[in-house]
Each structure stands twice: as structure tokens, then as C-alpha cells.
Short mmCIF file of C-alpha atoms and ligand atoms in Angstrom, two decimals:
data_model
loop_
_atom_site.label_atom_id
_atom_site.label_comp_id
_atom_site.label_asym_id
_atom_site.label_seq_id
_atom_site.Cartn_x
_atom_site.Cartn_y
_atom_site.Cartn_z
CA MET A 247 81.99 -43.53 146.95
CA SER A 248 78.32 -43.71 146.76
CA MET A 249 75.76 -40.80 144.53
CA THR A 250 72.32 -39.04 145.46
CA ASN A 251 70.51 -37.24 142.59
CA ALA A 252 70.39 -38.66 139.66
CA ASN A 253 70.33 -34.78 137.62
CA PHE A 254 73.54 -33.47 139.22
CA PRO A 255 75.49 -36.01 141.16
CA MET A 256 77.39 -35.70 144.29
CA ASP A 257 77.78 -37.55 147.44
CA ALA A 258 77.09 -37.42 150.71
CA GLU A 259 79.27 -35.08 152.11
CA GLY A 260 78.90 -32.17 148.30
CA ARG A 261 81.42 -33.02 146.11
CA THR A 262 80.61 -33.14 142.59
CA TYR A 263 81.07 -36.46 140.76
CA HIS A 264 83.87 -35.91 138.10
CA VAL A 265 85.72 -32.64 139.15
CA GLY A 266 85.09 -34.45 143.17
CA VAL A 267 85.34 -31.08 144.69
CA LYS A 268 83.52 -29.89 147.46
CA ARG A 269 82.42 -26.26 148.99
CA GLY A 270 84.76 -24.23 150.68
CA GLU A 271 88.13 -26.13 148.31
CA LEU A 272 87.59 -24.60 145.62
CA ALA A 273 88.36 -20.56 145.09
CA ASN A 274 86.27 -18.01 143.21
CA ARG A 275 89.55 -17.20 140.86
CA VAL A 276 90.33 -21.00 138.86
CA LEU A 277 93.12 -21.28 136.25
CA THR A 278 92.19 -24.25 134.32
CA VAL A 279 95.23 -26.25 132.22
CA GLY A 280 94.62 -29.87 130.59
CA ASP A 281 98.07 -31.26 132.16
CA PRO A 282 98.36 -32.01 135.80
CA ALA A 283 102.81 -30.97 136.07
CA ARG A 284 101.43 -27.47 134.38
CA ALA A 285 99.13 -27.51 137.23
CA MET A 286 101.85 -27.86 139.70
CA ILE A 287 104.69 -25.95 137.93
CA LEU A 288 102.54 -23.53 137.80
CA ALA A 289 101.41 -24.18 141.53
CA ARG A 290 104.97 -22.96 142.71
CA HIS A 291 104.17 -19.17 142.77
CA LEU A 292 101.44 -18.96 145.03
CA ASP A 293 102.45 -18.66 148.23
CA GLY A 294 104.09 -20.25 151.11
CA VAL A 295 105.89 -22.98 148.86
CA SER A 296 109.63 -23.84 150.09
CA GLU A 297 112.45 -22.12 148.17
CA GLU A 298 113.62 -25.65 147.40
CA GLU A 299 110.30 -27.15 146.34
CA LYS A 300 109.91 -24.16 143.53
CA ALA A 301 114.00 -24.38 142.22
CA PRO A 302 115.24 -25.16 138.81
CA GLY A 303 114.74 -28.71 138.14
CA ALA A 304 112.71 -29.33 141.26
CA LYS A 305 110.67 -33.27 140.97
CA VAL A 306 107.56 -32.10 139.99
CA ALA A 307 104.54 -32.07 141.98
CA VAL A 308 102.02 -30.55 144.14
CA PRO A 309 104.28 -28.58 146.48
CA SER A 310 103.11 -29.07 150.19
CA ASN A 311 101.57 -26.13 151.88
CA LEU A 312 98.30 -26.34 149.12
CA PHE A 313 95.24 -28.30 149.17
CA SER A 314 95.52 -30.61 146.93
CA LEU A 315 92.92 -33.39 145.87
CA SER A 316 92.89 -35.45 142.83
CA SER A 317 89.64 -36.70 141.25
CA HIS A 318 89.18 -40.39 140.24
CA ARG A 319 88.63 -39.03 135.95
CA GLY A 320 91.40 -36.88 135.91
CA PHE A 321 91.15 -33.95 137.51
CA LEU A 322 93.90 -32.02 139.88
CA THR A 323 92.88 -29.60 141.52
CA ILE A 324 95.38 -27.26 143.44
CA THR A 325 94.39 -24.79 145.89
CA GLY A 326 96.01 -21.84 147.44
CA ARG A 327 96.68 -18.25 147.84
CA TYR A 328 98.64 -16.25 144.88
CA LYS A 329 99.54 -12.62 146.21
CA GLY A 330 97.27 -13.30 149.50
CA VAL A 331 94.35 -14.14 147.02
CA PRO A 332 92.95 -16.94 146.94
CA VAL A 333 92.76 -18.87 143.84
CA SER A 334 92.40 -22.56 142.31
CA ILE A 335 94.22 -24.08 139.71
CA VAL A 336 92.40 -26.96 137.86
CA ALA A 337 94.00 -29.96 135.15
CA ILE A 338 91.57 -31.59 132.99
CA GLY A 339 93.11 -33.69 130.47
CA MET A 340 91.54 -32.64 127.58
CA GLY A 341 88.60 -31.50 124.53
CA ILE A 342 85.51 -29.36 125.05
CA SER A 343 83.06 -31.98 127.69
CA MET A 344 86.37 -32.03 129.82
CA MET A 345 85.52 -28.14 130.08
CA ASP A 346 81.86 -29.18 130.64
CA PHE A 347 82.80 -31.22 133.04
CA PHE A 348 84.88 -28.54 135.16
CA VAL A 349 83.18 -25.52 134.79
CA ARG A 350 79.53 -27.40 136.15
CA GLU A 351 81.33 -28.94 138.54
CA CYS A 352 83.18 -26.53 139.96
CA ARG A 353 79.90 -23.66 139.20
CA ALA A 354 78.82 -26.00 141.78
CA VAL A 355 80.48 -25.36 144.89
CA VAL A 356 81.39 -22.07 145.00
CA ASP A 357 78.93 -19.37 146.38
CA GLY A 358 79.06 -15.77 144.20
CA PRO A 359 80.85 -15.15 141.06
CA MET A 360 84.24 -16.52 139.27
CA LEU A 361 86.52 -16.09 137.23
CA MET A 362 87.81 -19.37 135.16
CA LEU A 363 91.24 -18.52 132.96
CA ARG A 364 92.50 -21.10 131.16
CA PHE A 365 95.99 -21.38 129.72
CA GLY A 366 97.21 -24.16 127.47
CA SER A 367 98.21 -24.46 124.25
CA CYS A 368 97.75 -23.94 120.31
CA GLY A 369 98.53 -24.70 117.64
CA SER A 370 98.42 -21.54 114.40
CA MET A 371 97.83 -20.92 111.18
CA MET A 372 98.48 -18.02 111.13
CA ASP A 373 101.66 -15.43 111.96
CA ALA A 374 101.56 -16.32 115.67
CA ALA A 375 105.81 -18.16 116.56
CA VAL A 376 106.36 -21.11 118.42
CA GLY A 377 106.83 -19.68 121.02
CA ASP A 378 104.21 -16.64 121.32
CA ILE A 379 101.44 -15.61 123.13
CA ALA A 380 97.93 -16.62 121.20
CA VAL A 381 95.19 -14.60 123.15
CA PRO A 382 91.34 -14.91 121.95
CA THR A 383 88.73 -12.49 121.80
CA GLY A 384 86.15 -15.21 121.44
CA SER A 385 86.40 -18.43 119.87
CA TYR A 386 83.79 -20.84 117.64
CA LEU A 387 83.85 -24.73 117.60
CA VAL A 388 85.28 -26.83 114.69
CA GLN A 389 82.95 -30.37 114.43
CA ARG A 390 83.20 -33.01 112.26
CA ASN A 391 80.04 -33.71 110.60
CA PRO A 392 79.78 -38.14 110.86
CA ASP A 393 76.38 -37.51 109.08
CA TYR A 394 78.71 -36.80 106.57
CA PHE A 395 80.59 -39.35 106.55
CA TYR A 396 78.04 -41.48 106.89
CA GLY A 397 76.71 -44.46 104.03
CA GLU A 398 78.12 -45.30 100.36
CA GLU A 399 79.20 -43.01 97.98
CA GLU A 400 75.84 -43.29 96.39
CA ALA A 401 73.31 -43.05 99.59
CA LYS A 402 75.06 -39.87 100.32
CA ASP A 403 73.70 -36.69 101.30
CA ALA A 404 74.45 -33.78 98.92
CA ASN A 405 74.39 -30.92 100.49
CA ALA A 406 76.34 -31.83 104.12
CA LYS A 407 79.71 -30.10 104.70
CA PRO A 408 81.87 -33.07 106.31
CA TYR A 409 82.53 -29.57 108.80
CA HIS A 410 80.38 -27.23 111.41
CA PHE A 411 81.37 -24.16 112.69
CA THR A 412 79.34 -22.21 115.16
CA LYS A 413 78.93 -18.48 115.34
CA VAL A 414 82.40 -17.23 117.70
CA PHE A 415 81.60 -16.38 121.59
CA ASN A 416 83.55 -13.68 122.73
CA ALA A 417 85.62 -14.22 125.98
CA ASP A 418 84.62 -11.54 129.27
CA PRO A 419 86.79 -7.96 127.62
CA GLU A 420 88.47 -6.77 130.90
CA VAL A 421 89.36 -10.71 131.35
CA THR A 422 90.82 -10.32 127.78
CA ALA A 423 92.87 -6.89 128.36
CA SER A 424 94.27 -8.16 131.25
CA LEU A 425 95.79 -11.22 130.34
CA VAL A 426 96.82 -9.33 127.00
CA LYS A 427 98.59 -6.81 129.58
CA HIS A 428 100.21 -9.09 131.33
CA MET A 429 101.26 -11.51 128.92
CA GLY A 430 102.96 -8.33 127.05
CA ALA A 431 104.47 -7.28 129.79
CA ALA A 432 105.94 -10.26 131.00
CA LEU A 433 107.16 -11.29 127.33
CA GLY A 434 107.71 -8.71 125.20
CA GLU A 435 104.11 -7.26 123.07
CA ASP A 436 105.59 -8.74 119.92
CA HIS A 437 104.49 -12.08 120.81
CA ILE A 438 100.86 -11.64 121.62
CA TRP A 439 98.59 -12.30 118.94
CA THR A 440 95.34 -11.58 119.87
CA GLY A 441 91.76 -12.50 117.60
CA ILE A 442 89.68 -15.54 117.82
CA ASN A 443 90.10 -19.49 118.20
CA ALA A 444 88.98 -22.04 116.60
CA THR A 445 88.23 -25.04 119.23
CA ALA A 446 87.94 -28.27 117.27
CA ASP A 447 86.51 -31.58 119.00
CA SER A 448 89.42 -33.84 117.20
CA PHE A 449 93.00 -33.20 117.23
CA TYR A 450 93.09 -34.19 114.45
CA SER A 451 90.84 -34.92 111.54
CA SER A 452 89.27 -31.64 112.86
CA GLN A 453 92.56 -29.81 112.79
CA GLY A 454 93.31 -30.56 109.30
CA ARG A 455 95.92 -32.93 110.64
CA GLN A 456 96.29 -35.86 107.57
CA ASP A 457 95.92 -39.12 108.56
CA VAL A 458 95.90 -41.96 105.64
CA ASN A 459 94.40 -44.66 108.12
CA PHE A 460 90.65 -42.63 107.67
CA VAL A 461 88.28 -40.82 105.13
CA ASP A 462 88.60 -36.99 106.88
CA THR A 463 87.57 -35.34 103.69
CA ASN A 464 89.18 -31.58 105.52
CA GLU A 465 91.69 -31.14 102.73
CA ASP A 466 91.15 -27.47 102.42
CA LEU A 467 90.25 -27.44 106.19
CA PHE A 468 92.14 -24.36 106.81
CA GLU A 469 90.69 -21.96 104.04
CA GLN A 470 87.36 -22.86 105.52
CA LEU A 471 88.71 -21.83 108.71
CA MET A 472 90.32 -18.83 107.07
CA ALA A 473 87.08 -18.01 105.63
CA HIS A 474 84.49 -18.57 108.25
CA GLU A 475 86.11 -16.04 110.01
CA PRO A 476 88.98 -14.70 108.45
CA LYS A 477 90.83 -13.50 112.16
CA THR A 478 91.54 -16.79 113.26
CA VAL A 479 94.85 -17.35 115.28
CA SER A 480 95.26 -20.41 117.07
CA LEU A 481 93.46 -24.17 117.01
CA GLU A 482 92.86 -25.85 119.97
CA MET A 483 90.28 -27.94 122.01
CA GLU A 484 88.27 -26.39 125.08
CA THR A 485 88.07 -22.74 125.23
CA PHE A 486 84.77 -22.66 122.78
CA MET A 487 83.29 -24.20 126.17
CA LEU A 488 84.89 -22.30 128.82
CA TYR A 489 83.26 -19.45 126.69
CA HIS A 490 80.19 -20.56 125.74
CA LEU A 491 79.66 -22.14 129.58
CA ALA A 492 80.57 -18.72 130.54
CA GLN A 493 77.87 -16.58 128.84
CA SER A 494 75.57 -18.91 129.53
CA SER A 495 75.77 -19.11 133.07
CA THR A 496 73.00 -17.43 135.12
CA PRO A 497 72.73 -15.54 138.27
CA ALA A 498 71.46 -17.98 140.45
CA THR A 499 73.89 -18.57 142.39
CA LEU A 500 75.19 -14.85 142.74
CA LYS A 501 71.38 -14.64 144.07
CA LYS A 502 72.38 -16.96 146.52
CA LYS A 503 75.76 -15.49 147.96
CA ALA A 504 73.41 -11.76 148.38
CA GLN A 505 71.06 -13.90 150.30
CA SER A 506 73.44 -15.40 152.12
CA ASN A 507 75.09 -12.09 153.26
CA GLY A 508 71.61 -11.38 155.06
CA ASN A 509 71.66 -8.30 152.89
CA GLY A 510 68.97 -10.16 150.23
CA VAL A 511 70.18 -7.77 147.16
CA ALA A 512 69.45 -9.19 144.12
CA THR A 513 72.36 -9.21 141.58
CA LYS A 514 71.90 -7.02 138.17
CA GLU A 515 74.52 -9.70 137.05
CA LYS A 516 73.03 -11.06 133.86
CA HIS A 517 76.54 -14.11 134.23
CA SER A 518 78.10 -15.77 136.82
CA ILE A 519 81.32 -16.54 135.51
CA ARG A 520 83.69 -14.39 134.06
CA ALA A 521 85.96 -15.79 131.76
CA GLY A 522 89.04 -15.36 129.62
CA ALA A 523 92.24 -17.88 128.15
CA CYS A 524 95.61 -17.30 126.32
CA MET A 525 98.28 -20.01 125.48
CA MET A 526 101.27 -21.37 124.56
CA VAL A 527 101.69 -21.80 121.46
CA PHE A 528 103.34 -25.46 120.61
CA ALA A 529 102.91 -25.91 116.88
CA GLN A 530 103.62 -23.45 113.67
CA ARG A 531 100.59 -25.09 111.36
CA LYS A 532 102.19 -23.11 107.64
CA THR A 533 105.61 -23.40 109.17
CA ASN A 534 105.64 -27.80 110.49
CA ASN A 535 107.04 -26.24 113.25
CA PHE A 536 107.17 -27.91 116.97
CA ILE A 537 107.65 -25.71 119.51
CA THR A 538 111.40 -27.59 121.76
CA LYS A 539 111.25 -28.66 125.21
CA GLU A 540 114.11 -26.00 126.14
CA MET A 541 111.46 -23.52 124.28
CA VAL A 542 108.50 -24.12 127.18
CA ALA A 543 110.78 -24.59 129.68
CA GLU A 544 111.69 -20.98 129.49
CA VAL A 545 108.04 -19.82 128.30
CA GLU A 546 105.88 -21.52 130.33
CA PRO A 547 107.33 -19.88 133.66
CA LYS A 548 107.16 -15.90 132.45
CA ALA A 549 103.13 -17.05 130.75
CA GLY A 550 102.26 -18.70 134.27
CA ALA A 551 103.50 -15.85 136.09
CA ALA A 552 101.72 -13.04 133.53
CA VAL A 553 98.38 -15.63 134.35
CA PHE A 554 98.43 -15.21 138.14
CA GLU A 555 98.90 -11.58 137.26
CA ALA A 556 95.77 -11.31 135.20
CA LEU A 557 94.37 -13.79 137.39
CA VAL A 558 93.85 -11.61 140.20
CA ASP A 559 93.82 -7.92 138.76
CA VAL A 560 89.97 -8.00 137.34
CA SER A 561 87.81 -7.40 140.27
CA LEU A 562 85.56 -9.85 140.55
CA GLY A 563 82.46 -7.08 143.01
CA ASP A 564 82.52 -9.81 146.12
CA GLU A 565 84.74 -10.93 148.28
CA ASP A 566 86.09 -14.32 147.57
CA ASP A 567 84.99 -17.69 150.13
CA LEU A 568 87.61 -20.33 151.12
CA HIS A 569 87.58 -22.71 154.20
CA THR A 570 90.56 -24.93 153.71
CA GLU A 571 92.62 -26.00 155.50
CA LYS A 572 96.05 -25.30 153.93
CA GLY A 573 96.03 -22.31 151.38
CA SER A 574 93.36 -19.85 153.65
C1 R1P B 1060 96.37 -31.29 122.59
O1 R1P B 1060 97.13 -31.71 122.36
C2 R1P B 1060 95.68 -30.91 123.51
O2 R1P B 1060 96.36 -29.83 123.41
C3 R1P B 1060 96.65 -28.93 123.91
C4 R1P B 1060 95.29 -29.36 123.44
O3 R1P B 1060 93.67 -27.93 123.34
C5 R1P B 1060 94.26 -30.58 123.78
O4 R1P B 1060 93.94 -30.64 125.01
O5 R1P B 1060 95.71 -28.13 124.71
P1 R1P B 1060 96.46 -28.09 126.73
O6 R1P B 1060 97.84 -28.52 126.14
O7 R1P B 1060 95.65 -27.59 127.49
O8 R1P B 1060 95.71 -29.49 127.11
#
């Protein structure tokens, strides 16, 4: 595909460079996950999916009545409706760079306010057990500091620390409350944990995993995380970037929508994206337990239904736009 505009590349059809979506293919309410198979399974909750395609044991595929698009960089977008409300599901893979591509490119092709929810998996260093759900009210970023590891011992900067922790960026409180309510109703309140999430730039070193093949200097990382933020409840690799970018989103697209409606009303909103996240605990790092396939199969559909309820529950104060052939 040939792209124009090196600042924000788009092709002649208006498709973004990495996610590959264009105007009309994405709803204002978007659920993002890591794993494309999880996206396909969650899509079974959407309107109009045949009984055959959503039967337990059915082949994992995008339901045939829904719009879908696989990009050359591994993003999968599925768009349809949940209880009549336009929604999209986007599988992004892993890590903060993929979250950055997702948030910016999806924002670029949708007018009006957006709601972005992440439904993922995480590790827990506290009491949350495997199969429980974390709904973090905020997130900080844990970054490996390469400068600490630079050079021979005697040349090292004595003040450098191996890991850096950012400030906490908050989720939208109304979105979080809605997630807690619906998750609690689906799985039982005892299984829902609020608190603060830590997003790490590695699955390994900056999540405190020990690896004999590398010098990581992370033996006391958990203690450092708890000292930085005593309410740390979950550890994963994307949520910080979602919360941070939502708080950095400008009202530009809201003004545009007001103008395109012809009413010329300038918005008073500071941000055009509202964000929230929840994760299933897959790894219990205190006890070293890892979730079983059977448990995922039990928790994922219940939590998935709850996450869609939250996705359509929060008012965006505006009509959603959607013009796709399938799913409209
Ligand atoms: C690591 O195995 C991956 O799983 C978690 C982490 O954030 C990371 O992306 O999330 P997902 O299940 O959403 O991919």
C-alpha cells in the first residue's frame, strides 16, 4: 500500500499505516485485547452471531455477520453491535508500543468522544488469586534503565537505578465504577480487586522474573514496586499507555464533530477519550500459581459479557457513528 503524509501516514483510502482502519470501520466504543483468539471469542457476544458459531467448541473465527479487518502488522479489528450499540474489538498484540499505535490510529479515524476499554490478563503480587479480576483505578510504568547496565562495573553511574517508576495516571472513574459493578455481578464481588496497576516494558526483567541468561538486577523489584505504590494490584504490559494517552487526548475531534453537525458548539471537554481496564489474573507471583486452560474457559466468557455491559453502560453524550456494511 502506498502512503502519503510522513507525519501521520495514511493510504489513498484513508487507512492508517499499522492498524489499517479507515473512517466508518470503527465504533466510538472500543474494547481492546492482546490475543486475536480472545477477540474472536469475545465477538460471539455481539448481536446476530449464529447459534452454531457461538456454540461451545465452535471453531475460533470471526463470526461471519461481523465486519473484520486483519492488518499487515498483526492488528485485528472486529466491528458490530452489542445490544444494538455499535462497538469494536481490536486485538493489538503486546506492549506499550502496540497500545500507542492502537490508541492514536483508532482516534484518528473516529469523530466524537470515544471510550476505550482494555480486557487483558495480568500477574498479581498481592492477594488476588488466579481467575480473579483486577480493575485498576490508575497505572504507572515500570521501565528498565539501560544506563544502569552500561559499561564496566568501575565506570557505572553510582546514582543510576536499574528500574524507573513513573507517576500514576488514572482511569476514568465512572468507567472503572461500571467495570467493578458488572464484573462483581458476573463473578462475585469477592473476586474483584481495585488498586493500582504496574505496566512493565518487559514480561521478564521489569516484572521481576529471574533469568540466568541475563544481568537484570531485579531481585528486590517487588519490594520497590510496593514502596513506590503500596496499592499495586496487577502487573502487565499495556494499561499505563492507554490511561496516559486518554489523559493526553485533546478535544480536537470533539470540536470537529460539533462542527460537522452544523451546530458549531465548541466542546468544554478536556479529553476526547475515556479509558478503563480490567484483567484476569493469570499468574499469582506470590504463590507461583498459573491459571489453567479450564479456568480461563470458565472465567473469560463471564468476564467478557461483563466488559461489554460496561462498554455500553457509560454515556458518551453523543450519537455514535458507524457506517460499515456489516455490523451497522
Ligand atoms: C504477556 O503474556 C501478555 O499478557 C498480558 C500482558 O499485558 C502481555 O501483553 O496481557 P494480554 O493477555 O492482554 O496480552
